mmCIF file of N, CA and C in Angstrom:
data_model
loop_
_atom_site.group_PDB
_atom_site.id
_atom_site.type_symbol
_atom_site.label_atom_id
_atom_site.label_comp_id
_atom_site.label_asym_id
_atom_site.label_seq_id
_atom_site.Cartn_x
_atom_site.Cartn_y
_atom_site.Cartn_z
ATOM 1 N N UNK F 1 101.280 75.210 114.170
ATOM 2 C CA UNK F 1 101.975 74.927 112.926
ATOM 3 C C UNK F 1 102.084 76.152 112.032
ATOM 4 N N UNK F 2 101.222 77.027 112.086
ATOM 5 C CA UNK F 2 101.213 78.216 111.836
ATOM 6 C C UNK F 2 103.304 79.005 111.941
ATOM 7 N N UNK F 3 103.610 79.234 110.457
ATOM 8 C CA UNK F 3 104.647 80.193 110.194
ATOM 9 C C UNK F 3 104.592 81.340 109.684
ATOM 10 N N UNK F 4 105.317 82.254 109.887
ATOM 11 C CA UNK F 4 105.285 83.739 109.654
ATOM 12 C C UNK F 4 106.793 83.840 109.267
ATOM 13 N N UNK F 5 107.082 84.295 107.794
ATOM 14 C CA UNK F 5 108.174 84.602 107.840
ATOM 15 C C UNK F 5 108.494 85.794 107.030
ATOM 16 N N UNK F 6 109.264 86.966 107.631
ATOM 17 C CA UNK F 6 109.976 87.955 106.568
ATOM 18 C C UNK F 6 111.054 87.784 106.060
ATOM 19 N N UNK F 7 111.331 88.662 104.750
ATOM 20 C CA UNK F 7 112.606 88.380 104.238
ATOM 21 C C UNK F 7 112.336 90.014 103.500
ATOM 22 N N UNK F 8 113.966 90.116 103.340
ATOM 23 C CA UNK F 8 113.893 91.886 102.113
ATOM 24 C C UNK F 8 114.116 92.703 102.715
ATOM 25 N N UNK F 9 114.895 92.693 104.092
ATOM 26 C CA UNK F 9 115.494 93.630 104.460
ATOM 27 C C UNK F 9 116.816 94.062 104.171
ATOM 28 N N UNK F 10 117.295 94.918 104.656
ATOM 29 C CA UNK F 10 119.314 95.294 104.353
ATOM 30 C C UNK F 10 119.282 96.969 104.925
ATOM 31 N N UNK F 11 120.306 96.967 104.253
ATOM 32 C CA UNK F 11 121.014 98.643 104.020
ATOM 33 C C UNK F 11 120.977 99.089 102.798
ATOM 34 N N UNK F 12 119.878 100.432 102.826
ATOM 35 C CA UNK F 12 119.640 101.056 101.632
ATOM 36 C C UNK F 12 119.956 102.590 101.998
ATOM 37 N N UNK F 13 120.620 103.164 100.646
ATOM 38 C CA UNK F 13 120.652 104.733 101.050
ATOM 39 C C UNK F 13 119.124 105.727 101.181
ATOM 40 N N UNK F 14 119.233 106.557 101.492
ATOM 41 C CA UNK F 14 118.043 107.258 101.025
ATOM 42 C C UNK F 14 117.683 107.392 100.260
ATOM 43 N N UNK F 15 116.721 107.399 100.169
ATOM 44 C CA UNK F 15 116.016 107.457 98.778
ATOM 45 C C UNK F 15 116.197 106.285 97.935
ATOM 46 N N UNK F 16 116.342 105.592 98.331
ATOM 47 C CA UNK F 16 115.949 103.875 98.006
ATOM 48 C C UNK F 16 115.010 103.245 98.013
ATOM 49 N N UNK F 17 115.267 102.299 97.363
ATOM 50 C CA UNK F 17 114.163 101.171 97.577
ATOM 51 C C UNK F 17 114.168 100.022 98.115
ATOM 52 N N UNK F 18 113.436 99.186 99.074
ATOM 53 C CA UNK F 18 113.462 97.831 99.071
ATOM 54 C C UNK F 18 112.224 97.500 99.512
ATOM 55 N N UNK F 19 112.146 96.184 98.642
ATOM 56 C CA UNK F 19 110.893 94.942 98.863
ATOM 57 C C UNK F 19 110.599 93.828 99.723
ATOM 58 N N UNK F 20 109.759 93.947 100.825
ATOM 59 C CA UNK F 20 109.633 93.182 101.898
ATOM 60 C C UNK F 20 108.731 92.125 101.419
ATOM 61 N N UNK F 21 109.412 91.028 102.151
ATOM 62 C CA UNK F 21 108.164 89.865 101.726
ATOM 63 C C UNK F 21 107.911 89.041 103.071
ATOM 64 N N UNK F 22 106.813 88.364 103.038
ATOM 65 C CA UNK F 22 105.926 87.879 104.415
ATOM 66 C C UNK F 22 105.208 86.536 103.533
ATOM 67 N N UNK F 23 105.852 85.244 103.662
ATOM 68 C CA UNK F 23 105.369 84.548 103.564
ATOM 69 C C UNK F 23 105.100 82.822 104.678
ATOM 70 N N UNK F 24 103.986 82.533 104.353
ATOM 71 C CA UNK F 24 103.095 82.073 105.640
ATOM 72 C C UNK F 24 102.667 80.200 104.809
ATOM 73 N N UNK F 25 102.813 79.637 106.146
ATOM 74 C CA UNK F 25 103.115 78.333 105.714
ATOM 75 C C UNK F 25 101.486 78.159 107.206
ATOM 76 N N UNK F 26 101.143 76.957 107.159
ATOM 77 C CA UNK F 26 99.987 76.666 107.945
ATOM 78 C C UNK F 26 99.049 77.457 108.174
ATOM 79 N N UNK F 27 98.633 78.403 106.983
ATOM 80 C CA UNK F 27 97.631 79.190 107.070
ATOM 81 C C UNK F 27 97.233 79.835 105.757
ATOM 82 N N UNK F 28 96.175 79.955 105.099
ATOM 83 C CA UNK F 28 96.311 80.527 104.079
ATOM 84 C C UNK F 28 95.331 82.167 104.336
ATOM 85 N N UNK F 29 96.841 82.692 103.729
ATOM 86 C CA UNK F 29 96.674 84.211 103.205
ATOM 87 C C UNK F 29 95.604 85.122 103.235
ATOM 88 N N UNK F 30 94.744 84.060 102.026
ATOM 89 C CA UNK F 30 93.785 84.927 101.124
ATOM 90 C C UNK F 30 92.565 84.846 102.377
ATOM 91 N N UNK F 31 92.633 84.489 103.168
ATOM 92 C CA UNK F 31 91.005 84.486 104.201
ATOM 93 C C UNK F 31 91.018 85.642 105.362
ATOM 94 N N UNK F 32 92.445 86.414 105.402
ATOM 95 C CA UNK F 32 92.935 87.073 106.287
ATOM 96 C C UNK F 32 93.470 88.491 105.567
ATOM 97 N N UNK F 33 93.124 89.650 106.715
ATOM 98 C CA UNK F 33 93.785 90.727 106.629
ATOM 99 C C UNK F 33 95.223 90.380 107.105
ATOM 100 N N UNK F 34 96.399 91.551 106.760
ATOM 101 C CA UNK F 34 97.143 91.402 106.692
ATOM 102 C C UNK F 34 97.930 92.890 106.992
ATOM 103 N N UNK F 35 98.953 92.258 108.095
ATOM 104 C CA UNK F 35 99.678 94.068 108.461
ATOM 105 C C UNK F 35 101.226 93.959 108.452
ATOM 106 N N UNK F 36 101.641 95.077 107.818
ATOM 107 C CA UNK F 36 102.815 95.357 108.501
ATOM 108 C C UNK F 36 102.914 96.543 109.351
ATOM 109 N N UNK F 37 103.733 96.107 110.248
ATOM 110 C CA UNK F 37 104.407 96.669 111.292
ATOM 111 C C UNK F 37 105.866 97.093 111.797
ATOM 112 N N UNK F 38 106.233 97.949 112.053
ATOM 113 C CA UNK F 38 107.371 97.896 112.167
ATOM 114 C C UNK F 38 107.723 98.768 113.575
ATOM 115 N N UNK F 39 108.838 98.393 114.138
ATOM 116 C CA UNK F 39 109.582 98.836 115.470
ATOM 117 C C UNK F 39 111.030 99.542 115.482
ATOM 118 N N UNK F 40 110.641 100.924 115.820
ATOM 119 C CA UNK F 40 112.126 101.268 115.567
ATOM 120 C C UNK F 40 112.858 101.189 117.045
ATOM 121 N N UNK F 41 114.426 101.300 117.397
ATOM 122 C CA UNK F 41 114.622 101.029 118.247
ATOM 123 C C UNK F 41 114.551 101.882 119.747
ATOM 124 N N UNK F 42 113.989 101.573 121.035
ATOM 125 C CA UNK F 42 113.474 102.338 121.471
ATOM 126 C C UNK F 42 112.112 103.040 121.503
ATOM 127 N N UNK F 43 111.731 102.522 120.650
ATOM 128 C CA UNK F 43 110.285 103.188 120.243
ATOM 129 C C UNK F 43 108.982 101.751 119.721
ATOM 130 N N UNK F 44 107.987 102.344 120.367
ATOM 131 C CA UNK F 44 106.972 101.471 119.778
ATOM 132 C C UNK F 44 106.931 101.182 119.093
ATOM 133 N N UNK F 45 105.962 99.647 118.631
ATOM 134 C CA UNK F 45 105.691 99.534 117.357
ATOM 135 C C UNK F 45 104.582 100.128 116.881
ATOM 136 N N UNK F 46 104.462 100.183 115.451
ATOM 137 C CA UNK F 46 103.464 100.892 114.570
ATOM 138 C C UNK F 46 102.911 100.162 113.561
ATOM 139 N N UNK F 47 101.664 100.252 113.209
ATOM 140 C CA UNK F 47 101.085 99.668 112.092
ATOM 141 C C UNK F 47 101.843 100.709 111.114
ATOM 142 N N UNK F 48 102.194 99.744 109.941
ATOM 143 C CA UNK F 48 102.455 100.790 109.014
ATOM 144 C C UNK F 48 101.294 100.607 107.620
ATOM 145 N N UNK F 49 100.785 99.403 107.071
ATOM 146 C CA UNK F 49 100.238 99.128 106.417
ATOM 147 C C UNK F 49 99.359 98.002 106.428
ATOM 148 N N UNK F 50 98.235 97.956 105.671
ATOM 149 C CA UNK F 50 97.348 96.954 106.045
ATOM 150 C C UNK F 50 96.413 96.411 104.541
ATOM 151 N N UNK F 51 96.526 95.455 104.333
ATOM 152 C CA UNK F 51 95.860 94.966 103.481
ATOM 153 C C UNK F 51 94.763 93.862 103.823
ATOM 154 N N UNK F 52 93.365 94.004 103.212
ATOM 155 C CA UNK F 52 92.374 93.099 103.825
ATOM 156 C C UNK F 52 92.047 91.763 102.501
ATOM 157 N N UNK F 53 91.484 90.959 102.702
ATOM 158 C CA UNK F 53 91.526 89.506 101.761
ATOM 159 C C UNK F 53 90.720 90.399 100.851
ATOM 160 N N UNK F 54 90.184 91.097 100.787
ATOM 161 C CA UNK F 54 89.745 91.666 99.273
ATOM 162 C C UNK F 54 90.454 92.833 98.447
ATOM 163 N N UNK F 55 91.780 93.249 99.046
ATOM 164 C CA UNK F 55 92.550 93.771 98.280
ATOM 165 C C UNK F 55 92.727 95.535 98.702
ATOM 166 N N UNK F 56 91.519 95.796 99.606
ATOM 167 C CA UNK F 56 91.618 96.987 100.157
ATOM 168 C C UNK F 56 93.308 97.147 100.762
ATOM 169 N N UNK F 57 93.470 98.629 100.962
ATOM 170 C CA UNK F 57 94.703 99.000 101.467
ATOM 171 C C UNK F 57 94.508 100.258 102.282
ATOM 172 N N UNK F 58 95.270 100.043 103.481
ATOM 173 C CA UNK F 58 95.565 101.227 104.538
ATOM 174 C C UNK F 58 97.147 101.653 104.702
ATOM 175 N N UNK F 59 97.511 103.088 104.976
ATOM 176 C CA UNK F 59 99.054 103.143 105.078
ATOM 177 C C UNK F 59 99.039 104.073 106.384
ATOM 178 N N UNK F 60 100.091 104.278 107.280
ATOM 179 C CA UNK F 60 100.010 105.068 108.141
ATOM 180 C C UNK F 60 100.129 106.225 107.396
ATOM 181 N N UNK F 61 100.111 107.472 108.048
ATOM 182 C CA UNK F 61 100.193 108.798 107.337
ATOM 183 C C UNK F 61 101.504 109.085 106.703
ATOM 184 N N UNK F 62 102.662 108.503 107.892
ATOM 185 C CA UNK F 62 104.147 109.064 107.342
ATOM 186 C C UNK F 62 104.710 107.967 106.029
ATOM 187 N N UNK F 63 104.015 106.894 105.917
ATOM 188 C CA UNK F 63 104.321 106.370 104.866
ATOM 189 C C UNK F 63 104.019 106.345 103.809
ATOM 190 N N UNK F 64 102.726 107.262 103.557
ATOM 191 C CA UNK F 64 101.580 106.885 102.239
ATOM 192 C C UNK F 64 102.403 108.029 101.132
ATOM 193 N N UNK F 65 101.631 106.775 100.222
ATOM 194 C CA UNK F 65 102.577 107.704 98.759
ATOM 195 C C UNK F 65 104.037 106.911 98.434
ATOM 196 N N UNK F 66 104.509 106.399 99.477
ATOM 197 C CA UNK F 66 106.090 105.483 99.623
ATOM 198 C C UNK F 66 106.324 104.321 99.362
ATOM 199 N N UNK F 67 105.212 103.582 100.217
ATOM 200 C CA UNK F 67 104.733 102.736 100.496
ATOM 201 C C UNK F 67 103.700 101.485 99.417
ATOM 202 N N UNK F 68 103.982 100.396 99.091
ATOM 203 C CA UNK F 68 103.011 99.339 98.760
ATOM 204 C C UNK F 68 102.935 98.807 99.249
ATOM 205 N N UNK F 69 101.564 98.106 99.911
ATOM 206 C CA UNK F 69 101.205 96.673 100.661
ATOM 207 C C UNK F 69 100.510 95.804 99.310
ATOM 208 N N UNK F 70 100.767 94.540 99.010
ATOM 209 C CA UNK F 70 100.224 93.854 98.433
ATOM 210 C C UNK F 70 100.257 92.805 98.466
ATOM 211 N N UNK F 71 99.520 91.449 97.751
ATOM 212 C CA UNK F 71 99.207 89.987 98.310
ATOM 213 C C UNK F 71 99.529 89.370 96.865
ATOM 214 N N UNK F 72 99.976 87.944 97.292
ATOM 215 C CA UNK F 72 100.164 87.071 95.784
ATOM 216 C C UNK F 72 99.730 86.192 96.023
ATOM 217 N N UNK F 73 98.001 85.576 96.790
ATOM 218 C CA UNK F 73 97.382 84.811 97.291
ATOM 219 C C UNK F 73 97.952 83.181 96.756
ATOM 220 N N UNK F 74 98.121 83.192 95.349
ATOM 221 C CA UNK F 74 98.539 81.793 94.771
ATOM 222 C C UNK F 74 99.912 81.388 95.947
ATOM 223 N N UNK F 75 100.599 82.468 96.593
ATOM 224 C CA UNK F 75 102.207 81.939 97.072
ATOM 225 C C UNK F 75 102.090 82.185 98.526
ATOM 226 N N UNK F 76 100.720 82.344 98.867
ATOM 227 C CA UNK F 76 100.542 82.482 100.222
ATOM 228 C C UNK F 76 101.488 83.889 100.726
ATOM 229 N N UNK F 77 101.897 84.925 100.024
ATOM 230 C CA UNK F 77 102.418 85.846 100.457
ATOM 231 C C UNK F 77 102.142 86.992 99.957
ATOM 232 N N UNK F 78 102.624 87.992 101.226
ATOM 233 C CA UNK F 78 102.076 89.587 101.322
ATOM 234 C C UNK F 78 103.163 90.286 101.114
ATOM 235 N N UNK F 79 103.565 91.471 100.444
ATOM 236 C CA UNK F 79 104.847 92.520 100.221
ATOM 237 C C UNK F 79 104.510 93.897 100.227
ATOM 238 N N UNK F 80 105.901 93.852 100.955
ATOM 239 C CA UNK F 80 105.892 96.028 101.367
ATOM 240 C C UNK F 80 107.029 96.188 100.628
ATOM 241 N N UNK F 81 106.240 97.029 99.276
ATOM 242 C CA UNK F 81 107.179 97.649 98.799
ATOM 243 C C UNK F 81 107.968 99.118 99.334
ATOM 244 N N UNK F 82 108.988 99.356 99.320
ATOM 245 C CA UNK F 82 109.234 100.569 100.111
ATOM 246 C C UNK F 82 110.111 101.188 99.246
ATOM 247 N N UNK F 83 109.456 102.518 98.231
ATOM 248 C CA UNK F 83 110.039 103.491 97.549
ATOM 249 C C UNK F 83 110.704 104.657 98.639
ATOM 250 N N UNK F 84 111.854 105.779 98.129
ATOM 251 C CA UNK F 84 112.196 106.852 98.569
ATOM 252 C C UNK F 84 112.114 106.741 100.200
ATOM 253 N N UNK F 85 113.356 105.637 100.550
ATOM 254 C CA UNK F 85 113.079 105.014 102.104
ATOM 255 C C UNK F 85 113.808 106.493 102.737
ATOM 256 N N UNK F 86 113.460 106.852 103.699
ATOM 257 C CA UNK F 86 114.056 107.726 104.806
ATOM 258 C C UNK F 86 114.597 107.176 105.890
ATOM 259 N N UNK F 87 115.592 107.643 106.471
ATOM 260 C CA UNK F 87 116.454 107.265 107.755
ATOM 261 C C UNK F 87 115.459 106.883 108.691
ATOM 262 N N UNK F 88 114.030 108.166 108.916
ATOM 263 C CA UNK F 88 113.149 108.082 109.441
ATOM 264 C C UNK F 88 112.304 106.659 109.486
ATOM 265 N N UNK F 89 112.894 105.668 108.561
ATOM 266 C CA UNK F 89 112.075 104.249 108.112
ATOM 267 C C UNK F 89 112.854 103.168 108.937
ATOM 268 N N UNK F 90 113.721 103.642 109.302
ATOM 269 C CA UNK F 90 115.136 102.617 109.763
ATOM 270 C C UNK F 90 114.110 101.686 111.017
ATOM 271 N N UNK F 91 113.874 100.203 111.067
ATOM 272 C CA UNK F 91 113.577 99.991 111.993
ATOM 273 C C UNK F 91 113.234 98.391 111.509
ATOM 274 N N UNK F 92 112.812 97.709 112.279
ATOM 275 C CA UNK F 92 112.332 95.845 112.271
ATOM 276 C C UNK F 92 111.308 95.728 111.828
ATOM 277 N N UNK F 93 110.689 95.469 110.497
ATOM 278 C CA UNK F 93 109.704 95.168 110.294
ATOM 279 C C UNK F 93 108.998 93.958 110.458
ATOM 280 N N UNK F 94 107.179 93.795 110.735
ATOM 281 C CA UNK F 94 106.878 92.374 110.780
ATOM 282 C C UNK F 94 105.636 92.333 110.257
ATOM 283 N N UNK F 95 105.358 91.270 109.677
ATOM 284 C CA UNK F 95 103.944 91.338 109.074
ATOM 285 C C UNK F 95 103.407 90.286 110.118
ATOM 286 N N UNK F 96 101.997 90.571 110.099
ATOM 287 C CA UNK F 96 101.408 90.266 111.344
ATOM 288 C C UNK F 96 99.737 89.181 110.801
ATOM 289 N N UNK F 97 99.291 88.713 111.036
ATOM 290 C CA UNK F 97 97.912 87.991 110.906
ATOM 291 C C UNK F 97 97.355 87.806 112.198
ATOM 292 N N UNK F 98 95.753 87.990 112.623
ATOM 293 C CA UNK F 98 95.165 88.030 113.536
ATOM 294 C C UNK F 98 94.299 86.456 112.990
ATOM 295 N N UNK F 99 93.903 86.074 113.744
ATOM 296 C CA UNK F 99 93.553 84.888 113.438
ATOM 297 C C UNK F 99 92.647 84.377 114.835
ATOM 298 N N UNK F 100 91.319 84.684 114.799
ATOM 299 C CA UNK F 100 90.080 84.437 116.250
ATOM 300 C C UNK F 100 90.432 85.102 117.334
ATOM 301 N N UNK F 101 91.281 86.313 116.788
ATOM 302 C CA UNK F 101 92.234 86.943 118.226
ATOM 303 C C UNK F 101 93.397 86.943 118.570
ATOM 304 N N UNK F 102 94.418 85.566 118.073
ATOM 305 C CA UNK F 102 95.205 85.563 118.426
ATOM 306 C C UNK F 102 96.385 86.456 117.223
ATOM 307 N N UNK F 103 97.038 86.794 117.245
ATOM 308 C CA UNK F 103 98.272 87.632 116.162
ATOM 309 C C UNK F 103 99.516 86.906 116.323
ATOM 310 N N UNK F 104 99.771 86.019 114.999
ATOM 311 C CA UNK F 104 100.891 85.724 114.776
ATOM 312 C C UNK F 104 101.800 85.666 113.666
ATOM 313 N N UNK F 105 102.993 86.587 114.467
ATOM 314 C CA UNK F 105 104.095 87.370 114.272
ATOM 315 C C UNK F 105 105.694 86.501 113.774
ATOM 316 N N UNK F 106 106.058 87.227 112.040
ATOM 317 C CA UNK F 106 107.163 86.841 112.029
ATOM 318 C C UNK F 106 108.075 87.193 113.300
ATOM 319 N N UNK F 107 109.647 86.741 112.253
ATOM 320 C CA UNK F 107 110.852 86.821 113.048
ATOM 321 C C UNK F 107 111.504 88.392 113.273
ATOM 322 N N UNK F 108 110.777 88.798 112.136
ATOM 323 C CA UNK F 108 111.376 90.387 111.301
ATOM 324 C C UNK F 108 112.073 90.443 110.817
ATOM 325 N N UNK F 109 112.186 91.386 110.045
ATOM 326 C CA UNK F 109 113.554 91.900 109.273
ATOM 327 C C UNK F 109 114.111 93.270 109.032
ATOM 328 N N UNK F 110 115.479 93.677 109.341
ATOM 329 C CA UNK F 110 116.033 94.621 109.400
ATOM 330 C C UNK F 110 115.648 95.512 108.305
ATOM 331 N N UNK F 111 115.323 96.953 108.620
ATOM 332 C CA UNK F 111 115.744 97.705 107.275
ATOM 333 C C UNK F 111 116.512 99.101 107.938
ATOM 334 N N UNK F 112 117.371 98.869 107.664
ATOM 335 C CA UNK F 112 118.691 100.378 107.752
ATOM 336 C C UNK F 112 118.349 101.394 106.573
ATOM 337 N N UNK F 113 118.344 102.507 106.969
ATOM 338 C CA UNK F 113 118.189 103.815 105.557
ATOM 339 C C UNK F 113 119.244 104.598 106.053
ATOM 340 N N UNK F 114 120.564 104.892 105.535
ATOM 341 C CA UNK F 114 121.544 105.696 106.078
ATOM 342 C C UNK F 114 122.462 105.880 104.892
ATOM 343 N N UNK F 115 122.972 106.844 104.448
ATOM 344 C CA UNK F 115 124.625 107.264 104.286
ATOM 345 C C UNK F 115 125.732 106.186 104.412
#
């Protein structure tokens, strides 16, 4: 019963912004770390950010400084904010929950950074 869903993707120029959101229905939030991930095409996926139920935060290297991960425990949802996006960002993002082992994964959502 467990849902995973993103939303807040599109087409942004460089040096843009957009706000990802990850919100989760048959599970609550606040008892769980929390990741995003993203897949560009052709290429692996990557942790990009990570937030744990007490508010700690991790960013990969090429994102930090760009990047917000944060939680709105009351709405059961997690957001990647994404300042000064680069082409280099272009790819499917997904926020992810591990849960006794198992990881379950939104649908994703697009983010384009281009001209």
């Amino acid at each position: 019963q467990v849902q995973v869903v993103e939303s807040g993707g599109g087409l942004v120029q460089p040096g843009g912004s957009l706000r990802l959101s990850c919100a989760a229905s048959g599970i609550m939030f606040s008892f769980y770390d929390i990741d995003w991930y993203r897949q560009a095409s052709g290429l692996q996926r990557e942790l990009v950010a990570t937030i744990t139920r007490g508010g700690l935060t991790n960013y990969a290297e090429s994102v930090k400084g760009r990047f917000t991960i944060s939680r709105e425990n009351a709405k059961n949802s997690v957001y990647l904010q994404m300042n000064s996006l680069k082409p280099e960002d272009t790819a499917d993002y997904y926020c992810n929950v591990n849960v006794g082992g198992y990881d379950y994964w939104g649908q994703g959502t697009q983010v384009t950074v281009s001209s």
